[in-house]
PDB file of C-alpha atoms in Angstrom:
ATOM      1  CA  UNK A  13       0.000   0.000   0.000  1.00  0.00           C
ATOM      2  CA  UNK A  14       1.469   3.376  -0.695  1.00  0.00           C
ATOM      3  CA  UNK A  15       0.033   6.362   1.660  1.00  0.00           C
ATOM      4  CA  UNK A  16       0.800   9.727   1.638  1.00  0.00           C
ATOM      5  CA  UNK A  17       1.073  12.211   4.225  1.00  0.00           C
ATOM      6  CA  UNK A  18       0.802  16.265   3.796  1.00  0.00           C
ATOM      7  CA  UNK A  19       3.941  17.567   5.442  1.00  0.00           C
ATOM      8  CA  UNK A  20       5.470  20.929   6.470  1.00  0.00           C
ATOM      9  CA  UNK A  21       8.737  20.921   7.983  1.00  0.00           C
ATOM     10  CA  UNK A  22       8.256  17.210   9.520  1.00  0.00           C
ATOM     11  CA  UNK A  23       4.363  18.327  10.673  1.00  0.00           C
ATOM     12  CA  UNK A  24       1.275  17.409   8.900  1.00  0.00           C
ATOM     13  CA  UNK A  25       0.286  20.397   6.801  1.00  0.00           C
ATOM     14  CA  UNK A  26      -3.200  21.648   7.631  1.00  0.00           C
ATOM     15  CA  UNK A  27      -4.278  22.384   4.475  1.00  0.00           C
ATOM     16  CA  UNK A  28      -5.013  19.596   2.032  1.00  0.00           C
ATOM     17  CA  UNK A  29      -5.292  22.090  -1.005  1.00  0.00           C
ATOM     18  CA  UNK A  30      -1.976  24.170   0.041  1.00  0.00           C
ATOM     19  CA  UNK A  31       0.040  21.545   0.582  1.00  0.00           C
ATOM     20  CA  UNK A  32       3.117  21.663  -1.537  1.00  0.00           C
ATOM     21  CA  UNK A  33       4.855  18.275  -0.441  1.00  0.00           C
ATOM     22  CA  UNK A  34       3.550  15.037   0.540  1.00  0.00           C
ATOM     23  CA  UNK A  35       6.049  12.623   2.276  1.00  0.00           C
ATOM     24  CA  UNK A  36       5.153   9.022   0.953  1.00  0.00           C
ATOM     25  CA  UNK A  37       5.238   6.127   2.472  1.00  0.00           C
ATOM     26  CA  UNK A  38       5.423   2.028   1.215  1.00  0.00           C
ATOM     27  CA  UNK A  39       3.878  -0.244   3.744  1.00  0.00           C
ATOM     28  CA  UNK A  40       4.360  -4.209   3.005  1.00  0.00           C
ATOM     29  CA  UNK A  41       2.993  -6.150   5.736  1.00  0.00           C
ATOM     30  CA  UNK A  42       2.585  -3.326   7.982  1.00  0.00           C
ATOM     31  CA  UNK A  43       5.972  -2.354   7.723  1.00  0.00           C
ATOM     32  CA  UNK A  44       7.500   0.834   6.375  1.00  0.00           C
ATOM     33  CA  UNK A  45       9.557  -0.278   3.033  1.00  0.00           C
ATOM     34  CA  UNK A  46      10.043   2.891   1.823  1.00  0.00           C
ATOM     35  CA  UNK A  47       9.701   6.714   2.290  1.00  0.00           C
ATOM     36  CA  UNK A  48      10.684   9.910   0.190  1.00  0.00           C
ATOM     37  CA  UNK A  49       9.127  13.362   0.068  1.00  0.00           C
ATOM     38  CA  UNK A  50       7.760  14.844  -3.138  1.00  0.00           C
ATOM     39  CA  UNK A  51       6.958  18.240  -4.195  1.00  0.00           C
ATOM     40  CA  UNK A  52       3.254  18.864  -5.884  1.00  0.00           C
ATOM     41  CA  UNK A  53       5.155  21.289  -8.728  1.00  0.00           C
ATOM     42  CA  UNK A  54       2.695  23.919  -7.412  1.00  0.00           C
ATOM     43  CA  UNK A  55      -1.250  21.890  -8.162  1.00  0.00           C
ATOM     44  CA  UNK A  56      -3.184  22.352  -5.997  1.00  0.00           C
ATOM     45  CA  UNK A  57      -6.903  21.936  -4.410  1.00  0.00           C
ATOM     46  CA  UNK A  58      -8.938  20.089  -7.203  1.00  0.00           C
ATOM     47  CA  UNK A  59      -5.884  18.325  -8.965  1.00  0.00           C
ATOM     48  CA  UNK A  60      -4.098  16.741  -6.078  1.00  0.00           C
ATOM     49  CA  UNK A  61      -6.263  14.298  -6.692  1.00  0.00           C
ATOM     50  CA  UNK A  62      -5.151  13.605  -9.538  1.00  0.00           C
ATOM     51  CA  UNK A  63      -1.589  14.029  -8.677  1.00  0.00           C
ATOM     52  CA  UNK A  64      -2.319  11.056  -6.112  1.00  0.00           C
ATOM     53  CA  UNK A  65      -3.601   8.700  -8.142  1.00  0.00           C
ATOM     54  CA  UNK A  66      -0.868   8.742 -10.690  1.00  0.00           C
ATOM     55  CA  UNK A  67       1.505   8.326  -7.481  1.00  0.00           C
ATOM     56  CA  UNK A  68      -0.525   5.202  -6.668  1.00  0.00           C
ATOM     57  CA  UNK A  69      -1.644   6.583  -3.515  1.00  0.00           C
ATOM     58  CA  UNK A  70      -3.836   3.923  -1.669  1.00  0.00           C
ATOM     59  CA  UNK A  71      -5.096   6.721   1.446  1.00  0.00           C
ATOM     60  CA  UNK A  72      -4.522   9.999   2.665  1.00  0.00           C
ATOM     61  CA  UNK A  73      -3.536  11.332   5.694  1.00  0.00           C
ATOM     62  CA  UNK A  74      -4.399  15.336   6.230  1.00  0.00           C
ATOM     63  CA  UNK A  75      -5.851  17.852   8.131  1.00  0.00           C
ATOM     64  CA  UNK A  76      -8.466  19.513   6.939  1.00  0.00           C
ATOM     65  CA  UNK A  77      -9.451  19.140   3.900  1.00  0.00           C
ATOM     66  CA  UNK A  78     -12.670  20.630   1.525  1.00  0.00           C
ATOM     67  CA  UNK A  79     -15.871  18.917   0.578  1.00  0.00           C
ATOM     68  CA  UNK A  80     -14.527  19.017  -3.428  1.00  0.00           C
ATOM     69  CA  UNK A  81     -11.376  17.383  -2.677  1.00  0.00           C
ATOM     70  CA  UNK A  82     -12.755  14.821  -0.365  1.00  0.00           C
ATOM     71  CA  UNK A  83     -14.907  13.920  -3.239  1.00  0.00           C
ATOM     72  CA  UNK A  84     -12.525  13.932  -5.967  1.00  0.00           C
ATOM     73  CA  UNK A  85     -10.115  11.271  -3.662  1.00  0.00           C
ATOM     74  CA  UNK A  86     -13.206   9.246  -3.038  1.00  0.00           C
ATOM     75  CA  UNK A  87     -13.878   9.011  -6.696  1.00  0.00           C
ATOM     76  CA  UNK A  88     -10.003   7.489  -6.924  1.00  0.00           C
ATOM     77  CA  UNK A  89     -10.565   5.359  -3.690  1.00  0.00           C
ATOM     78  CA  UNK A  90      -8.136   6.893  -1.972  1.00  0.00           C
ATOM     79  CA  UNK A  91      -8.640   6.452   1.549  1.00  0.00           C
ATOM     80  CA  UNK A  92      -9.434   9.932   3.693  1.00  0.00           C
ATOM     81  CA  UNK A  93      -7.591   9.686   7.178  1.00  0.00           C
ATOM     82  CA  UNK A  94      -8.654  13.378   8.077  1.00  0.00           C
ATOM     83  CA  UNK A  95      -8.204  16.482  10.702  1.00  0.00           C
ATOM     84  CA  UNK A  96      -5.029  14.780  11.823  1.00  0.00           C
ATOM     85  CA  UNK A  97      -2.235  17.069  13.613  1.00  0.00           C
ATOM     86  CA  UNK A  98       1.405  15.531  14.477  1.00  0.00           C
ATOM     87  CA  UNK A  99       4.853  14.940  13.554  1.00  0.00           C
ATOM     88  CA  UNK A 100       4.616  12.720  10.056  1.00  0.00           C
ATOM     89  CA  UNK A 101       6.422   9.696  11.272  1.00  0.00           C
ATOM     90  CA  UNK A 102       4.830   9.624  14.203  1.00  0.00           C
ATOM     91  CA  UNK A 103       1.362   9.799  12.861  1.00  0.00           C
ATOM     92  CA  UNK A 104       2.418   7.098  10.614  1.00  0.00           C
ATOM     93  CA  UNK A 105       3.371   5.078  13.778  1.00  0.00           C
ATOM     94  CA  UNK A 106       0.308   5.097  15.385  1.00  0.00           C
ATOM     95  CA  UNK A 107      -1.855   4.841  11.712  1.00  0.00           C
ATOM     96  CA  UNK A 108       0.560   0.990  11.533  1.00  0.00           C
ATOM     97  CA  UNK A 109      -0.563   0.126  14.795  1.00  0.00           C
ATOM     98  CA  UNK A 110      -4.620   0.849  14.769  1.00  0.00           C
ATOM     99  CA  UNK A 111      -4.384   3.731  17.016  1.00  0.00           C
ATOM    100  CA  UNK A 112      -4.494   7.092  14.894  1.00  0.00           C
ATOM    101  CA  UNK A 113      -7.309   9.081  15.921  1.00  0.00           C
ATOM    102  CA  UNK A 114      -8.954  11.138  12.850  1.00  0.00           C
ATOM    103  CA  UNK A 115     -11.892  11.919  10.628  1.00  0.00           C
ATOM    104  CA  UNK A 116     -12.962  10.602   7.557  1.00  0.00           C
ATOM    105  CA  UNK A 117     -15.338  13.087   7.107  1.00  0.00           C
ATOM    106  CA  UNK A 118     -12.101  15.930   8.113  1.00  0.00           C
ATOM    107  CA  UNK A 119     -13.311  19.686   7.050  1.00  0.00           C
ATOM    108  CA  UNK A 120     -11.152  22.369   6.541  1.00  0.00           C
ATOM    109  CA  UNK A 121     -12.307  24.288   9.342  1.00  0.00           C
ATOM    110  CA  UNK A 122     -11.369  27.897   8.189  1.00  0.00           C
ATOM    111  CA  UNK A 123     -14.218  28.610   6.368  1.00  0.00           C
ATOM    112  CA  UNK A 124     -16.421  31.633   6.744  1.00  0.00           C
ATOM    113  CA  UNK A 125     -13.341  33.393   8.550  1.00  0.00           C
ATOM    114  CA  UNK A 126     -13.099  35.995   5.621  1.00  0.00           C
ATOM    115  CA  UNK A 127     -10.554  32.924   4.254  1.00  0.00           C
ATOM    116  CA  UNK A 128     -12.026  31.268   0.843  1.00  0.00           C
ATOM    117  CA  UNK A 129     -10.214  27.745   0.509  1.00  0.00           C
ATOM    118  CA  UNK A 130     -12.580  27.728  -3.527  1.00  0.00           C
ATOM    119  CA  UNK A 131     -12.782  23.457  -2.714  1.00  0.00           C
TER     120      UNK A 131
END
């Protein structure tokens, strides 16, 4: 399975559409295999999704994210592990062993604060 992460600095990046780097992981067995960061060469909101699928991204791991994109990753079955907050590999931890608390129905919850996300 190949999941990706939204990552700032180490952090999970708050922003689904924003994000400008995903780190990536390979999981065999429940094990880490593999891990590299990549840069989203500036999409954003709407093609992300997209830019997932043709990474072969199996689920998502985010913090809030908008109605449009949720969609969109739904439509590629791409997993939604939402309004999650951490340091990357750590989250990962906890997503391997069962014990990652999030939403899969994650919002980005800065709308209607004069801030327009256009999901």
């Amino acid at each position: 399975m190949k999941l990706a992460v939204t990552y700032d600095e180490g952090n999970v990046f708050q922003h689904f559409g924003k994000t400008t780097q995903f780190k990536i992981f390979e999981i065999r067995d429940n094990k880490i295999v593999d891990s590299e960061c990549i840069g989203t060469n500036g999409q954003g909101h709407g093609s992300l999704g997209k830019f997932l699928k043709d990474q072969g991204i199996d689920a998502l791991i985010c913090g809030g994210i908008g109605a449009g994109a949720r969609e969109i990753l739904k439509e590629n079955n791409i997993a939604i592990y939402g309004s999650v907050q951490g340091k990357v590999d750590e989250v990962v931890q906890k997503f391997l062993s069962h014990s990652l608390i999030y939403s899969t129905d994650a919002s980005c919850n800065h709308h209607g604060d004069d801030h327009k996300c256009h999901h």
